[in-house]
CSV table of C-alpha atoms and ligand atoms in Angstrom, one decimal:
chain,number,residue,atom,x,y,z
D,1,UNK,CA,4.1,-20.6,-1.8
D,2,UNK,CA,0.6,-19.2,-2.2
D,3,UNK,CA,-0.4,-15.7,-1.3
D,4,UNK,CA,-1.9,-17.0,1.9
D,5,UNK,CA,1.3,-18.8,2.8
D,6,UNK,CA,3.3,-15.6,2.1
D,7,UNK,CA,1.0,-13.6,4.3
D,8,UNK,CA,1.3,-16.2,7.1
D,9,UNK,CA,5.1,-16.1,7.0
D,10,UNK,CA,5.3,-12.3,6.8
D,11,UNK,CA,2.9,-11.8,9.7
D,12,UNK,CA,5.5,-13.1,12.1
D,13,UNK,CA,8.5,-11.2,10.7
D,14,UNK,CA,10.6,-9.3,13.3
D,15,UNK,CA,13.5,-8.2,11.0
D,16,UNK,CA,13.4,-4.5,11.9
D,17,UNK,CA,13.9,-4.0,15.7
D,18,UNK,CA,12.8,-0.4,15.7
D,19,UNK,CA,9.6,-1.1,13.9
D,20,UNK,CA,8.8,-4.2,15.9
D,21,UNK,CA,9.1,-2.1,19.0
D,22,UNK,CA,7.0,0.7,17.6
D,23,UNK,CA,4.2,-1.5,16.2
D,24,UNK,CA,3.9,-3.4,19.5
D,25,UNK,CA,4.3,-0.3,21.8
D,26,UNK,CA,1.5,1.5,19.9
D,27,UNK,CA,-0.7,-1.6,20.2
D,28,UNK,CA,-0.1,-1.6,24.0
D,29,UNK,CA,-0.6,2.0,24.7
D,30,UNK,CA,-3.3,2.6,22.1
D,31,UNK,CA,-5.1,5.9,21.3
D,32,UNK,CA,-7.8,6.8,23.8
D,33,UNK,CA,-10.6,6.6,21.2
D,34,UNK,CA,-9.7,2.9,20.5
D,35,UNK,CA,-8.9,1.9,24.1
D,36,UNK,CA,-11.4,-1.0,24.1
D,37,UNK,CA,-10.0,-2.5,20.9
D,38,UNK,CA,-7.3,-5.1,20.5
D,39,UNK,CA,-4.7,-3.7,18.1
D,40,UNK,CA,-3.2,-6.0,15.4
D,41,UNK,CA,0.3,-4.8,16.2
D,42,UNK,CA,2.0,-6.9,13.4
D,43,UNK,CA,3.1,-6.6,9.8
D,44,UNK,CA,0.2,-5.7,7.4
D,45,UNK,CA,-0.3,-8.0,4.5
D,46,UNK,CA,-1.2,-7.2,0.9
D,47,UNK,CA,-5.0,-7.2,0.5
D,48,UNK,CA,-7.5,-7.4,-2.2
D,49,UNK,CA,-8.0,-9.4,-5.4
D,50,UNK,CA,-5.6,-12.4,-5.7
D,51,UNK,CA,-5.5,-11.9,-9.5
D,52,UNK,CA,-5.4,-8.1,-9.6
D,53,UNK,CA,-5.1,-6.0,-12.8
D,54,UNK,CA,-4.3,-2.9,-10.7
D,55,UNK,CA,-1.8,-2.8,-7.8
D,56,UNK,CA,-1.8,0.1,-5.4
D,57,UNK,CA,1.5,0.5,-3.5
D,58,UNK,CA,1.4,2.5,-0.3
D,59,UNK,CA,4.1,3.6,2.2
D,60,UNK,CA,3.6,1.9,5.5
D,61,UNK,CA,0.7,1.2,7.9
D,62,UNK,CA,-0.6,3.9,10.1
D,63,UNK,CA,0.0,3.3,13.8
D,64,UNK,CA,-3.7,3.6,14.7
D,65,UNK,CA,-5.0,2.6,11.3
D,66,UNK,CA,-3.7,-0.6,9.7
D,67,UNK,CA,-1.6,-1.4,12.8
D,68,UNK,CA,-4.9,-1.3,14.8
D,69,UNK,CA,-7.3,-3.0,12.3
D,70,UNK,CA,-4.9,-5.4,10.7
D,71,UNK,CA,-6.0,-4.4,7.2
D,72,UNK,CA,-4.1,-2.0,4.9
D,73,UNK,CA,-5.5,1.6,4.7
D,74,UNK,CA,-8.3,0.6,7.0
D,75,UNK,CA,-9.4,2.8,9.9
D,76,UNK,CA,-7.4,5.9,9.0
D,77,UNK,CA,-7.8,9.2,7.2
D,78,UNK,CA,-5.7,8.3,4.2
D,79,UNK,CA,-7.9,5.2,3.7
D,80,UNK,CA,-11.0,7.3,3.9
D,81,UNK,CA,-9.9,9.3,0.9
D,82,UNK,CA,-8.5,6.3,-1.0
D,83,UNK,CA,-11.4,4.0,-0.6
D,84,UNK,CA,-13.9,6.8,-1.4
D,85,UNK,CA,-12.1,7.3,-4.7
D,86,UNK,CA,-11.8,3.6,-5.5
D,87,UNK,CA,-15.5,3.2,-4.9
D,88,UNK,CA,-16.3,6.1,-7.2
D,89,UNK,CA,-14.1,4.6,-9.9
D,90,UNK,CA,-15.7,1.1,-9.6
D,91,UNK,CA,-12.7,-0.5,-7.9
D,92,UNK,CA,-14.2,-1.0,-4.4
D,93,UNK,CA,-17.6,-2.2,-3.3
D,94,UNK,CA,-18.0,0.3,-0.4
D,95,UNK,CA,-16.9,3.9,0.0
D,96,UNK,CA,-15.4,3.4,3.5
D,97,UNK,CA,-13.0,0.9,5.1
D,98,UNK,CA,-13.5,0.8,8.8
D,99,UNK,CA,-12.5,-2.6,10.1
D,100,UNK,CA,-11.6,-6.1,8.7
D,101,UNK,CA,-15.1,-7.4,8.9
D,102,UNK,CA,-16.9,-4.5,7.3
D,103,UNK,CA,-17.7,-6.2,3.9
D,104,UNK,CA,-15.4,-4.0,1.9
D,105,UNK,CA,-13.9,-5.7,-1.2
D,106,UNK,CA,-11.6,-4.5,-3.9
D,107,UNK,CA,-12.6,-5.2,-7.5
D,108,UNK,CA,-9.7,-6.3,-9.7
D,109,UNK,CA,-7.3,-4.4,-7.4
D,110,UNK,CA,-4.9,-5.2,-4.7
D,111,UNK,CA,-3.1,-3.0,-2.1
D,112,UNK,CA,0.2,-3.5,-0.5
D,113,UNK,CA,2.6,-1.4,1.6
D,114,UNK,CA,6.2,-0.8,0.8
D,115,UNK,CA,7.1,-1.3,4.5
D,116,UNK,CA,4.8,-3.6,6.3
D,117,UNK,CA,5.1,-2.4,9.9
D,118,UNK,CA,4.0,1.0,11.3
D,119,UNK,CA,7.0,3.3,11.6
D,120,UNK,CA,7.4,6.2,14.0
D,121,UNK,CA,6.2,9.5,12.4
D,122,UNK,CA,5.2,7.5,9.3
D,123,UNK,CA,8.9,7.5,8.3
D,124,UNK,CA,10.7,4.3,7.7
D,125,UNK,CA,14.5,4.5,7.3
D,126,UNK,CA,16.2,3.5,4.0
D,127,UNK,CA,17.5,0.4,5.8
D,128,UNK,CA,14.0,-0.6,6.9
D,129,UNK,CA,12.7,-0.1,3.4
D,130,UNK,CA,15.4,-2.3,2.0
D,131,UNK,CA,14.9,-5.0,4.7
D,132,UNK,CA,11.2,-5.2,3.9
D,133,UNK,CA,11.7,-5.2,0.1
D,134,UNK,CA,11.8,-9.0,-0.3
D,135,UNK,CA,8.2,-9.3,1.0
D,136,UNK,CA,7.0,-6.8,-1.6
D,137,UNK,CA,9.1,-8.4,-4.4
D,138,UNK,CA,7.7,-11.9,-3.6
D,139,UNK,CA,4.1,-10.6,-3.7
D,140,UNK,CA,4.7,-8.6,-6.9
D,141,UNK,CA,6.0,-11.8,-8.5
D,142,UNK,CA,3.1,-13.9,-7.4
D,143,UNK,CA,0.5,-11.6,-8.9
D,144,UNK,CA,2.5,-10.6,-12.0
D,145,UNK,CA,0.6,-12.6,-14.5
D,146,UNK,CA,-2.6,-10.5,-14.1
D,147,UNK,CA,-1.1,-7.0,-13.3
D,148,UNK,CA,-1.4,-4.3,-15.9
D,149,UNK,CA,-1.1,-1.2,-13.8
D,150,UNK,CA,0.9,-0.4,-10.7
D,151,UNK,CA,0.0,2.9,-8.9
D,152,UNK,CA,2.6,4.2,-6.4
D,153,UNK,CA,1.1,6.4,-3.7
D,154,UNK,CA,3.8,8.9,-3.0
D,155,UNK,CA,7.5,9.2,-3.8
D,156,UNK,CA,8.6,6.7,-1.1
D,157,UNK,CA,6.5,4.0,-2.8
D,158,UNK,CA,7.7,5.0,-6.2
D,159,UNK,CA,11.3,4.5,-5.1
D,160,UNK,CA,10.7,1.4,-3.0
D,161,UNK,CA,8.8,-0.5,-5.7
D,162,UNK,CA,11.4,0.0,-8.4
D,163,UNK,CA,14.0,-2.5,-7.2
D,164,UNK,CA,11.2,-4.8,-6.0
D,165,UNK,CA,9.6,-4.9,-9.4
D,166,UNK,CA,13.0,-5.6,-11.0
D,167,UNK,CA,13.5,-8.4,-8.5
D,168,UNK,CA,10.1,-9.8,-9.3
D,169,UNK,CA,10.9,-10.0,-13.0
D,170,UNK,CA,9.2,-7.0,-14.5
D,171,UNK,CA,10.9,-5.2,-17.4
D,172,UNK,CA,11.6,-1.6,-16.5
D,173,UNK,CA,13.2,1.3,-18.3
D,174,UNK,CA,16.9,1.6,-17.4
D,175,UNK,CA,16.6,4.7,-15.3
D,176,UNK,CA,13.7,5.7,-13.0
D,177,UNK,CA,11.9,8.8,-14.0
D,178,UNK,CA,11.2,11.3,-11.2
D,179,UNK,CA,8.0,10.8,-9.3
D,180,UNK,CA,5.0,13.0,-10.0
D,181,UNK,CA,1.3,13.0,-9.9
D,182,UNK,CA,0.0,11.5,-13.1
D,183,UNK,CA,3.4,10.3,-14.3
D,184,UNK,CA,3.1,7.2,-16.4
D,185,UNK,CA,6.0,4.9,-17.3
D,186,UNK,CA,5.7,1.9,-19.7
D,187,UNK,CA,7.0,-1.4,-18.3
D,188,UNK,CA,6.4,-5.1,-19.1
D,189,UNK,CA,6.0,-8.4,-17.6
D,190,UNK,CA,7.0,-11.0,-20.1
D,191,UNK,CA,5.0,-10.0,-23.2
D,192,UNK,CA,2.4,-8.1,-21.3
D,193,UNK,CA,2.5,-4.3,-21.0
D,194,UNK,CA,2.4,-2.9,-17.5
D,195,UNK,CA,2.0,0.9,-16.8
D,196,UNK,CA,3.6,2.3,-13.7
D,197,UNK,CA,1.7,5.4,-12.4
D,198,UNK,CA,2.5,8.0,-9.8
D,199,UNK,CA,-0.2,9.5,-7.5
D,200,UNK,CA,0.3,11.8,-4.6
D,201,UNK,CA,-0.3,10.0,-1.3
D,202,UNK,CA,-3.7,10.8,0.2
D,203,UNK,CA,-2.1,11.6,3.5
D,204,UNK,CA,-3.8,13.9,5.9
D,205,UNK,CA,-1.1,16.5,5.2
D,206,UNK,CA,-1.7,16.4,1.5
D,207,UNK,CA,-5.5,16.3,1.6
D,208,UNK,CA,-5.7,19.0,4.3
D,209,UNK,CA,-3.5,21.4,2.3
D,210,UNK,CA,-5.3,20.7,-0.9
D,211,UNK,CA,-2.2,19.2,-2.6
D,212,UNK,CA,-4.4,16.2,-3.2
D,213,UNK,CA,-8.1,16.5,-4.0
D,214,UNK,CA,-10.8,14.0,-4.6
D,215,UNK,CA,-10.9,14.8,-8.4
D,216,UNK,CA,-7.2,14.3,-8.6
D,217,UNK,CA,-7.5,10.8,-7.1
D,218,UNK,CA,-10.4,10.0,-9.3
D,219,UNK,CA,-8.4,11.0,-12.4
D,220,UNK,CA,-5.7,8.6,-11.5
D,221,UNK,CA,-7.9,5.6,-10.7
D,222,UNK,CA,-10.2,6.2,-13.7
D,223,UNK,CA,-7.1,6.2,-15.9
D,224,UNK,CA,-5.7,3.1,-14.1
D,225,UNK,CA,-9.0,1.3,-14.6
D,226,UNK,CA,-9.1,2.2,-18.3
D,227,UNK,CA,-5.5,1.1,-18.8
D,228,UNK,CA,-6.2,-2.2,-17.0
D,229,UNK,CA,-9.2,-3.2,-19.1
B,301,LIG,FE1,9.6,-7.5,8.7
B,301,LIG,FE2,8.9,-5.6,6.9
B,301,LIG,FE3,8.0,-5.5,9.4
B,301,LIG,FE4,10.6,-5.1,8.9
B,301,LIG,S1,8.9,-3.8,8.2
B,301,LIG,S2,9.8,-6.3,10.6
B,301,LIG,S3,11.0,-6.6,7.2
B,301,LIG,S4,7.5,-7.1,7.9
């Protein structure tokens, strides 16, 4: 299938009962500030360049962010930090990502979530992570010919993407090194080198406490852009 077909199939997935209920319940009840909006309330597809050199792997959509706007990292605080950094590093045309029709575009990059439906408290279960993995694996396989760098945002994505990359045919070291900010692991796809990078998630908790700063994000994406050239 094409990426568009994959997105279409995934958008009607109901494999995880708890997440289906949460994504739809959140879309019904809404947050007061967004009361007049129609929430997406479904799985969130990968988004960005169809032939990306850089892949950015997140955790799962935010209940009132991606689950509302229908686009990954769009309309939430994590996205504010992420897109601002991507813009500074030449990987996004705008510094903000507010809604699906805002003109934002990624340049040579693509984003995808490890778990495609919004989980309660932003915490998917290991079962939900494993149930959603085939969607990520299929997407990783479909874009593999152009990918040179994969950036995992947070330890959850780092863990989740490992078996998905394997399933998609990437060559990985036998054991998975521990996740850390700035960790780089050499991998391959066929003959091509692919670098796997760790980056702390720009979650509100991390940005608020200063665990993640704008320069830290910029360092990662500048490095990713250099490696992907
Ligand atoms: Fe389907 Fe993934 Fe959503 Fe579960 S999290 S319902 S597998 S799209």
